[in-house]
Tab-separated table of C-alpha atoms in Angstrom:
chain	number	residue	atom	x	y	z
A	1	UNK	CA	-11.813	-65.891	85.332
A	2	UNK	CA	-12.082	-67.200	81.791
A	3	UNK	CA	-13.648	-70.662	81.447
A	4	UNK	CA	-13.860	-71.047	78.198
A	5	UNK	CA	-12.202	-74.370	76.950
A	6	UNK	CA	-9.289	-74.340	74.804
A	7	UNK	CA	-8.232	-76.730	72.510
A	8	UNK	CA	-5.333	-77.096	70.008
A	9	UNK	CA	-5.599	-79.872	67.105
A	10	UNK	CA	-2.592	-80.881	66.136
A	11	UNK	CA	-2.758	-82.705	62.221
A	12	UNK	CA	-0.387	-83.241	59.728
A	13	UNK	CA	-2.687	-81.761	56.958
A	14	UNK	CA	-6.267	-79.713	56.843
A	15	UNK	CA	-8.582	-78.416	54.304
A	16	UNK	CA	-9.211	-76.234	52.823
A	17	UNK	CA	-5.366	-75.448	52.885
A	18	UNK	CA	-4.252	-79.430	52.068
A	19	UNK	CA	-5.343	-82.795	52.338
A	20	UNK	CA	-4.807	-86.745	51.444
A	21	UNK	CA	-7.898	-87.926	52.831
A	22	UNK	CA	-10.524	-88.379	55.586
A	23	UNK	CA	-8.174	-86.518	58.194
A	24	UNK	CA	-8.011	-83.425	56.401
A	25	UNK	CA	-11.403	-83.034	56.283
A	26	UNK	CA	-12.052	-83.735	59.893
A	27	UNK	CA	-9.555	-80.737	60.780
A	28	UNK	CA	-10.513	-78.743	58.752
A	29	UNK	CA	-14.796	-79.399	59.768
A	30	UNK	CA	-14.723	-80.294	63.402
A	31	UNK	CA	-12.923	-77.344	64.659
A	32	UNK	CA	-15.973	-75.025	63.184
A	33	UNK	CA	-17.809	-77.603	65.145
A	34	UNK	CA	-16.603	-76.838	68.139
A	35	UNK	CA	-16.506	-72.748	67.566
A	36	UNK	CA	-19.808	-73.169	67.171
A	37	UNK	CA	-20.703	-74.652	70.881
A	38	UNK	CA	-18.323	-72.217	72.662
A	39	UNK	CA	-14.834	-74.089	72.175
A	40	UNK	CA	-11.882	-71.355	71.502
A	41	UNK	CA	-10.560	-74.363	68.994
A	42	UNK	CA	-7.108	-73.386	66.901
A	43	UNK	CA	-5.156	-75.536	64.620
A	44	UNK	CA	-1.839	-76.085	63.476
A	45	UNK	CA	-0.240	-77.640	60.981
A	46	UNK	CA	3.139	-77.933	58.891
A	47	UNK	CA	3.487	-75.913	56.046
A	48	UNK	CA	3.641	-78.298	53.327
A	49	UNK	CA	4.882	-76.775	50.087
A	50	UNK	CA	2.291	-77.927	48.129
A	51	UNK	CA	-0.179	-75.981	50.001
A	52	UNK	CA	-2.112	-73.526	47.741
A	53	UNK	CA	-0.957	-69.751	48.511
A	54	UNK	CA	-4.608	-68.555	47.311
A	55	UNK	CA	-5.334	-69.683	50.471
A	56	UNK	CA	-2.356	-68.158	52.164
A	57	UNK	CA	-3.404	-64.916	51.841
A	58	UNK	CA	-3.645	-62.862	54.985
A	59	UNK	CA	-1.323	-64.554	56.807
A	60	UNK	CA	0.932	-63.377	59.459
A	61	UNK	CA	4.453	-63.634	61.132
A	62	UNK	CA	4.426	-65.177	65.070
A	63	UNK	CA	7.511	-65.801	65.375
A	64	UNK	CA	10.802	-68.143	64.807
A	65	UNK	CA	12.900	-70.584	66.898
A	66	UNK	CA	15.223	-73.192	67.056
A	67	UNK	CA	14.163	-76.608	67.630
A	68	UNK	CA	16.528	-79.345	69.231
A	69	UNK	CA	15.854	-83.338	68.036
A	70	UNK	CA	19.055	-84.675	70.003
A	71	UNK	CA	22.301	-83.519	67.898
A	72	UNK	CA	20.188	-81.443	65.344
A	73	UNK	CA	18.970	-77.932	64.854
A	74	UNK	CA	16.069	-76.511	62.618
A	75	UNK	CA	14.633	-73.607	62.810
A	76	UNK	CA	10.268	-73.431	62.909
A	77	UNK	CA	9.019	-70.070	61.393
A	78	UNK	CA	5.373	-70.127	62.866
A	79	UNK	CA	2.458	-68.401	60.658
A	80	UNK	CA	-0.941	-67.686	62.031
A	81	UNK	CA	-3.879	-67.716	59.197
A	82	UNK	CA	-6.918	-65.682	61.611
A	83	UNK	CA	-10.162	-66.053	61.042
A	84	UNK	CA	-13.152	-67.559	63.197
A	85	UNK	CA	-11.022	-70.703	63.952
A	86	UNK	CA	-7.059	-69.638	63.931
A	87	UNK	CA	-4.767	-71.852	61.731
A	88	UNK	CA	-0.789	-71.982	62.659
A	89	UNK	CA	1.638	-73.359	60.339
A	90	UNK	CA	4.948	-74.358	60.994
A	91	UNK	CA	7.244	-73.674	58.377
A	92	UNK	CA	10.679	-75.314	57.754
A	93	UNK	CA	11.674	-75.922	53.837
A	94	UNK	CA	14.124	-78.210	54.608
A	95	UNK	CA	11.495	-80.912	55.955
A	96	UNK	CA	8.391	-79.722	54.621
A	97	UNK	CA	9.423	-78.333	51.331
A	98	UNK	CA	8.522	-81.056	49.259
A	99	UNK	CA	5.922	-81.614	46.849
A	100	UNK	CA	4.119	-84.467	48.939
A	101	UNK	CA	2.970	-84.519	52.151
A	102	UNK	CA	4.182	-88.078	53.250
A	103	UNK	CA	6.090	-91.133	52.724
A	104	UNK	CA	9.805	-90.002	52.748
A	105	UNK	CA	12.708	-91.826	54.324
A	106	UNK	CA	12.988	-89.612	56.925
A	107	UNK	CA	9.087	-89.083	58.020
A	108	UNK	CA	10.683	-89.958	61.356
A	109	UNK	CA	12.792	-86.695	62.252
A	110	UNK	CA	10.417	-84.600	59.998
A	111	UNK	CA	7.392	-85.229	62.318
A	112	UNK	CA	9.402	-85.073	64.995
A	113	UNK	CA	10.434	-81.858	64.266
A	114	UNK	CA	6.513	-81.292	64.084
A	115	UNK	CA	5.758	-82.519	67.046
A	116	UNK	CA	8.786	-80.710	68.910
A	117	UNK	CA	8.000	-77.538	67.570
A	118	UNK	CA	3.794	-77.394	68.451
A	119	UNK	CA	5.124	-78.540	72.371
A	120	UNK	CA	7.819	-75.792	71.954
A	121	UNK	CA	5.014	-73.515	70.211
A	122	UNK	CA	2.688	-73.935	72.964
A	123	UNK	CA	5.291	-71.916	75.441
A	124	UNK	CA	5.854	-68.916	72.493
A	125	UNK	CA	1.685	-67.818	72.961
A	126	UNK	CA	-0.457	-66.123	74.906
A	127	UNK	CA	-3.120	-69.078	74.244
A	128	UNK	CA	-2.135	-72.010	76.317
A	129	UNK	CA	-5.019	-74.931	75.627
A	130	UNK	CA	-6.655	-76.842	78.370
A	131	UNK	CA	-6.211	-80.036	75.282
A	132	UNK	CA	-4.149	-80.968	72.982
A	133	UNK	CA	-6.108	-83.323	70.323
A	134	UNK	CA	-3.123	-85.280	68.233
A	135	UNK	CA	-4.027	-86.971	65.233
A	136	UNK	CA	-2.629	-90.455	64.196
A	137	UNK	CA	0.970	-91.181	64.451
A	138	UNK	CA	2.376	-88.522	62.884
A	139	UNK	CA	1.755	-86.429	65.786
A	140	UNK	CA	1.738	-89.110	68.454
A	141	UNK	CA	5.517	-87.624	69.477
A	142	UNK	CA	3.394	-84.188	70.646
A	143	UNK	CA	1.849	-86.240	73.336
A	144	UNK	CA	5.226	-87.646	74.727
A	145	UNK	CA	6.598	-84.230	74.818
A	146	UNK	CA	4.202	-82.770	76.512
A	147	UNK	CA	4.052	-85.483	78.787
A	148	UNK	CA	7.913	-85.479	79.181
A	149	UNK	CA	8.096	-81.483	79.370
A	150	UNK	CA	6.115	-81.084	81.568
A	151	UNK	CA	8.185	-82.850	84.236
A	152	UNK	CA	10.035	-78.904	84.011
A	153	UNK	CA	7.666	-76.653	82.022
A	154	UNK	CA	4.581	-75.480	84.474
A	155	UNK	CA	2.666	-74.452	82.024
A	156	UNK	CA	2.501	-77.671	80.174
A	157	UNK	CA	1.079	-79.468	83.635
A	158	UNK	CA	-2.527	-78.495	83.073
A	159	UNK	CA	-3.017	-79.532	79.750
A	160	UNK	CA	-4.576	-82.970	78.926
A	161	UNK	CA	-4.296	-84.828	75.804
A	162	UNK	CA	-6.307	-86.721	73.272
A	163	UNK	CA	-5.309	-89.309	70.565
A	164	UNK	CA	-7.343	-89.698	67.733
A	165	UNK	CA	-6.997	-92.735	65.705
A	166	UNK	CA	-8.065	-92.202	61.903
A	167	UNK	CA	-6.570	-95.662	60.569
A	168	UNK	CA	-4.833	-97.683	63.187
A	169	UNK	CA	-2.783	-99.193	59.895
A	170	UNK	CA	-0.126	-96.727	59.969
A	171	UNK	CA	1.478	-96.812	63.281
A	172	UNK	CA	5.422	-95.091	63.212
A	173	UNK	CA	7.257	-98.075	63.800
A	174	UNK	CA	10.973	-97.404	63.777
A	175	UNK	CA	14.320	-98.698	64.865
A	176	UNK	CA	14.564	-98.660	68.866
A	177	UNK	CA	18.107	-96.450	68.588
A	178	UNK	CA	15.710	-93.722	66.781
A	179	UNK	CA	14.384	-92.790	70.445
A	180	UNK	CA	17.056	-91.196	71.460
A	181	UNK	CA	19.093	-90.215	68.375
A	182	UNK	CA	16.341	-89.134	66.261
A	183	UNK	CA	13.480	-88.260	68.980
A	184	UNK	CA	15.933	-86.834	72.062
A	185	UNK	CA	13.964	-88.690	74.239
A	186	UNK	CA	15.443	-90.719	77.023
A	187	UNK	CA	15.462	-94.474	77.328
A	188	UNK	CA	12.648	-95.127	80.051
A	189	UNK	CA	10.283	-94.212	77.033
A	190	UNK	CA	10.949	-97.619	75.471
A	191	UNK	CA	10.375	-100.187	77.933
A	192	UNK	CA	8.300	-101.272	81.670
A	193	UNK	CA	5.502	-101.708	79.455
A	194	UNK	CA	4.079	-98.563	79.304
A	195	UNK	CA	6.344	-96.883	76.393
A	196	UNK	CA	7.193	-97.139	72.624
A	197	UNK	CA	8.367	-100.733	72.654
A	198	UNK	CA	6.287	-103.229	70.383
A	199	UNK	CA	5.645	-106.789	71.098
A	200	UNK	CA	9.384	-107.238	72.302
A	201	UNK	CA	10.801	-106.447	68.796
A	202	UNK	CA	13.501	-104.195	68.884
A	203	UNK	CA	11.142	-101.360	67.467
A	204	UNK	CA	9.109	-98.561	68.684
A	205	UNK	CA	5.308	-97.728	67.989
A	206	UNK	CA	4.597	-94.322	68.321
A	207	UNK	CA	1.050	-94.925	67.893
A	208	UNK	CA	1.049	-97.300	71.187
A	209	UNK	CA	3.088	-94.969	73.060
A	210	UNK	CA	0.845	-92.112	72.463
A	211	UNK	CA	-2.302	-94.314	73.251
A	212	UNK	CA	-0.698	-95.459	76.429
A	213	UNK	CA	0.217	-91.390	77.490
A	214	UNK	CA	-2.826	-89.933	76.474
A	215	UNK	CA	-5.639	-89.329	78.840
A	216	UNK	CA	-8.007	-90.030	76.123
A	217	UNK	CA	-8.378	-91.860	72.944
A	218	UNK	CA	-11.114	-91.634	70.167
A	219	UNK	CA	-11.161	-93.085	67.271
A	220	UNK	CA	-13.717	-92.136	64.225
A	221	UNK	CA	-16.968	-94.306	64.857
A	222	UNK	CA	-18.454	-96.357	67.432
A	223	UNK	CA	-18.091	-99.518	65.324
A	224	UNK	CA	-14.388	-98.870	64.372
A	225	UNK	CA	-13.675	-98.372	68.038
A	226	UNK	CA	-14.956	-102.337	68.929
A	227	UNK	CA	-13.179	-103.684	65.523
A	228	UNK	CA	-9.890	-102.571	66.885
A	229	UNK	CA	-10.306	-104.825	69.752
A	230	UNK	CA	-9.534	-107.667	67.272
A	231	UNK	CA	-6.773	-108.954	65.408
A	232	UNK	CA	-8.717	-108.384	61.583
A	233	UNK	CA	-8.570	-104.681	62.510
A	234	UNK	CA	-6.078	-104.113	65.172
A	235	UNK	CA	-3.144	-104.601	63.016
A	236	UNK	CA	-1.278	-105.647	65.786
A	237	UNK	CA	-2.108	-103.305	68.617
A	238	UNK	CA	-5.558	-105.126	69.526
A	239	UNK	CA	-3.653	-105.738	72.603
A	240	UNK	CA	-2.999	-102.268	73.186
A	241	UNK	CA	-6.269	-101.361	72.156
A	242	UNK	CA	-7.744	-103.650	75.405
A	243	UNK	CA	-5.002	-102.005	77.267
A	244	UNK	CA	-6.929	-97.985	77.224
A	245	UNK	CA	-10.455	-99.673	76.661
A	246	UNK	CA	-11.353	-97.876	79.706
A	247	UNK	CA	-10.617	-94.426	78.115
A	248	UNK	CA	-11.478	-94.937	74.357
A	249	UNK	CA	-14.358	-93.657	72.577
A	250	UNK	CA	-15.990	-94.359	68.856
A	251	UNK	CA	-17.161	-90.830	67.613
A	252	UNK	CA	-18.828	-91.045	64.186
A	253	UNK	CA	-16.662	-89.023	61.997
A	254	UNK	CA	-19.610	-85.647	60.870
A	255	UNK	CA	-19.546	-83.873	58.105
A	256	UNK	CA	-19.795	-80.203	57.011
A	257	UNK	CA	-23.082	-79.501	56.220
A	258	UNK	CA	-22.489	-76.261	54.450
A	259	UNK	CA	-19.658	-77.112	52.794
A	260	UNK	CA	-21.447	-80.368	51.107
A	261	UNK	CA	-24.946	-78.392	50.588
A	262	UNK	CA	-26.102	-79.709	47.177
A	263	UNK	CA	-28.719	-76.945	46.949
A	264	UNK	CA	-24.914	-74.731	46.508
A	265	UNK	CA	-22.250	-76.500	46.040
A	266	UNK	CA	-20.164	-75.214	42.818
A	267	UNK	CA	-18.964	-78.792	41.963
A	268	UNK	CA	-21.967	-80.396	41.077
A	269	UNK	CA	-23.699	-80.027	37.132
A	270	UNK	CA	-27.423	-80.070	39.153
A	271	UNK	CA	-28.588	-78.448	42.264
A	272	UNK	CA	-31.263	-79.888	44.473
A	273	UNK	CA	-32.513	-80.603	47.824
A	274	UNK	CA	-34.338	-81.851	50.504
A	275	UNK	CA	-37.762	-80.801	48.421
A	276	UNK	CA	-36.931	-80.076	44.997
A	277	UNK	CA	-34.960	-83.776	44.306
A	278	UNK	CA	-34.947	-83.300	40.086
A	279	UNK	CA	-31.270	-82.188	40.414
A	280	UNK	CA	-30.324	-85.360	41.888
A	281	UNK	CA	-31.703	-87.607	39.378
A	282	UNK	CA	-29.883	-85.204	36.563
A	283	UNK	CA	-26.358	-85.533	38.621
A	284	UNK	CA	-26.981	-89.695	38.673
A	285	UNK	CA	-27.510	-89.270	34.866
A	286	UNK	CA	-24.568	-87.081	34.263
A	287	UNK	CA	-22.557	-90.198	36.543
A	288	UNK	CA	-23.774	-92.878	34.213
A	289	UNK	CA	-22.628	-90.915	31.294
A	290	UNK	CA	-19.333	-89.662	32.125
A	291	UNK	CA	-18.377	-93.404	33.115
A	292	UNK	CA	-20.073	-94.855	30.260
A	293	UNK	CA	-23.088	-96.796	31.720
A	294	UNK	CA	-26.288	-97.236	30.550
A	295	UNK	CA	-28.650	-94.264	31.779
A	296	UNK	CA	-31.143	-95.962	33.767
A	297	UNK	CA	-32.923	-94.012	36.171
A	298	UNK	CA	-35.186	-97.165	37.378
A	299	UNK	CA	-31.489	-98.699	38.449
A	300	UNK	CA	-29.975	-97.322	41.846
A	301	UNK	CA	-26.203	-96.127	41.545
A	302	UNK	CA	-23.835	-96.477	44.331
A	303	UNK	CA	-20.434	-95.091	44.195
A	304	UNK	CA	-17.782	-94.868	46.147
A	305	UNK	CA	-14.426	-91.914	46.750
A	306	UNK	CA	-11.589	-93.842	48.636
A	307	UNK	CA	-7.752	-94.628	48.034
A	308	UNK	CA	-6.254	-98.061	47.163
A	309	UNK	CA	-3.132	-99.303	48.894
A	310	UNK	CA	-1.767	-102.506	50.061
């Protein structure tokens, strides 16, 4: 018998095929991670049209079906990109055809339809995962429908799920009337507690609900993981937060080595490392002059890559 552990991550973006931030990279590094100590680790993804097709090339046709949110019909073409960690993309033009990757007026039904179509997915393949690892709320719904399938699908009763937090800030909050017209799922998922409703508002949180469902929760560093215990960080869900203390854990976010190697990496003017350092001190030069400061070696330079918003 095969005891190898399976896992599926489930992401609304990866590199090296597309990315906004920190996420991307995460998929796209920590699955290689995890080939590497044994894991048979696949990921999918949607097929965002501004995905690259240089680094389309070799893949294949799974399949294609229909998936149901209430009242609506779309079909999911599913692609398969092979290769020492298999990538699926779900393809559907109509949601995912656009030239960004988020914040659309309907980000509701189209992750939805994301999240409908991996649980759906899951019964179209040989490879059924002992876990399904969901990434922040745009995949939260993959955890309720699994959870909710599973009531009638056998071979979704097996498979336990994990909810990774990457910034608690963006949560799916949406009109309560969306869980059942948008989502197709049936009331008891709002209230008792223990569903989508948020601080008796007459909203959902996807990102509580899926906290709440999954069997486990991580979130991308030890520290971050005790900030969102309070109301500076929590953005609302500290509560919810204390609520699955007993099942969260802080895993400091890695990187890939290989990938970032300065002794090869093609984006950088100066190789180096760990015992020839000259090519660092030529790249901190080449900083201060593209961005106009003074070249002073003796001075250290700190810099930082990270998106503004509100």
């Amino acid at each position: 018998m095969d005891k190898t552990l399976k896992v599926l991550i489930v992401a609304g973006e990866s590199a090296p095929f597309i990315k906004s931030g920190g996420l991307g990279d995460v998929v796209g590094s920590l699955p290689k991670a995890l080939r590497a100590k044994g894991v048979d680790v696949r990921v999918v993804i949607p097929r965002h049209r501004a995905i690259k097709n240089d680094t389309m090339y070799g893949v294949e046709f799974v399949g294609e079906f229909d998936v149901h949110l209430q009242w609506r019909k779309q079909p999911a073409k599913i692609l398969v990109k092979n290769g020492d960690v298999p990538v699926y993309f779900v393809e559907n033009d109509y949601y995912f055809g656009r030239g960004g990757l988020y914040g659309y007026d309907d980000d509701n039904e189209r992750f939805a339809f994301f999240s409908r179509a991996v649980v759906d997915l899951i019964g179209q393949l040989t490879f059924v995962p002992d876990i399904l690892h969901c990434n922040d709320w745009e995949t939260a719904l993959a955890i309720i429908y699994l959870k909710n399938d599973a009531v009638v699908r056998d071979e979704l009763k097996p498979i336990k799920s994990v909810y990774t937090i990457h910034n608690i800030a963006y949560q799916g909050q949406f009109g309560s009337n969306e869980l059942y017209e948008t989502f197709g799922l049936p009331w008891g998922w709002y209230d008792g507690g223990l569903g989508f409703e948020f601080e008796g508002r007459k909203d959902i949180n996807l990102m509580k609900g899926a906290m709440l469902m999954a069997d486990a929760v991580s979130t991308v560093s030890p520290t971050y993981a005790r900030e969102l215990h309070t109301p500076t960080f929590g953005m609302g869900l500290q509560g919810v937060v204390d609520m699955v203390n007993h099942k969260l854990y802080g895993i400091l976010n890695g990187i890939d080595v290989k990938h970032y190697d300065p002794s090869i990496d093609p984006l950088i003017p100066y190789k180096f490392d760990s015992r020839d350092r000259y090519g660092k001190t030529l790249c901190k030069r080449e900083i201060q002059r593209i961005f106009g400061l003074n070249e002073e070696p003796e001075w250290p330079l700190l810099t930082s890559v990270a998106r503004l918003n509100e």
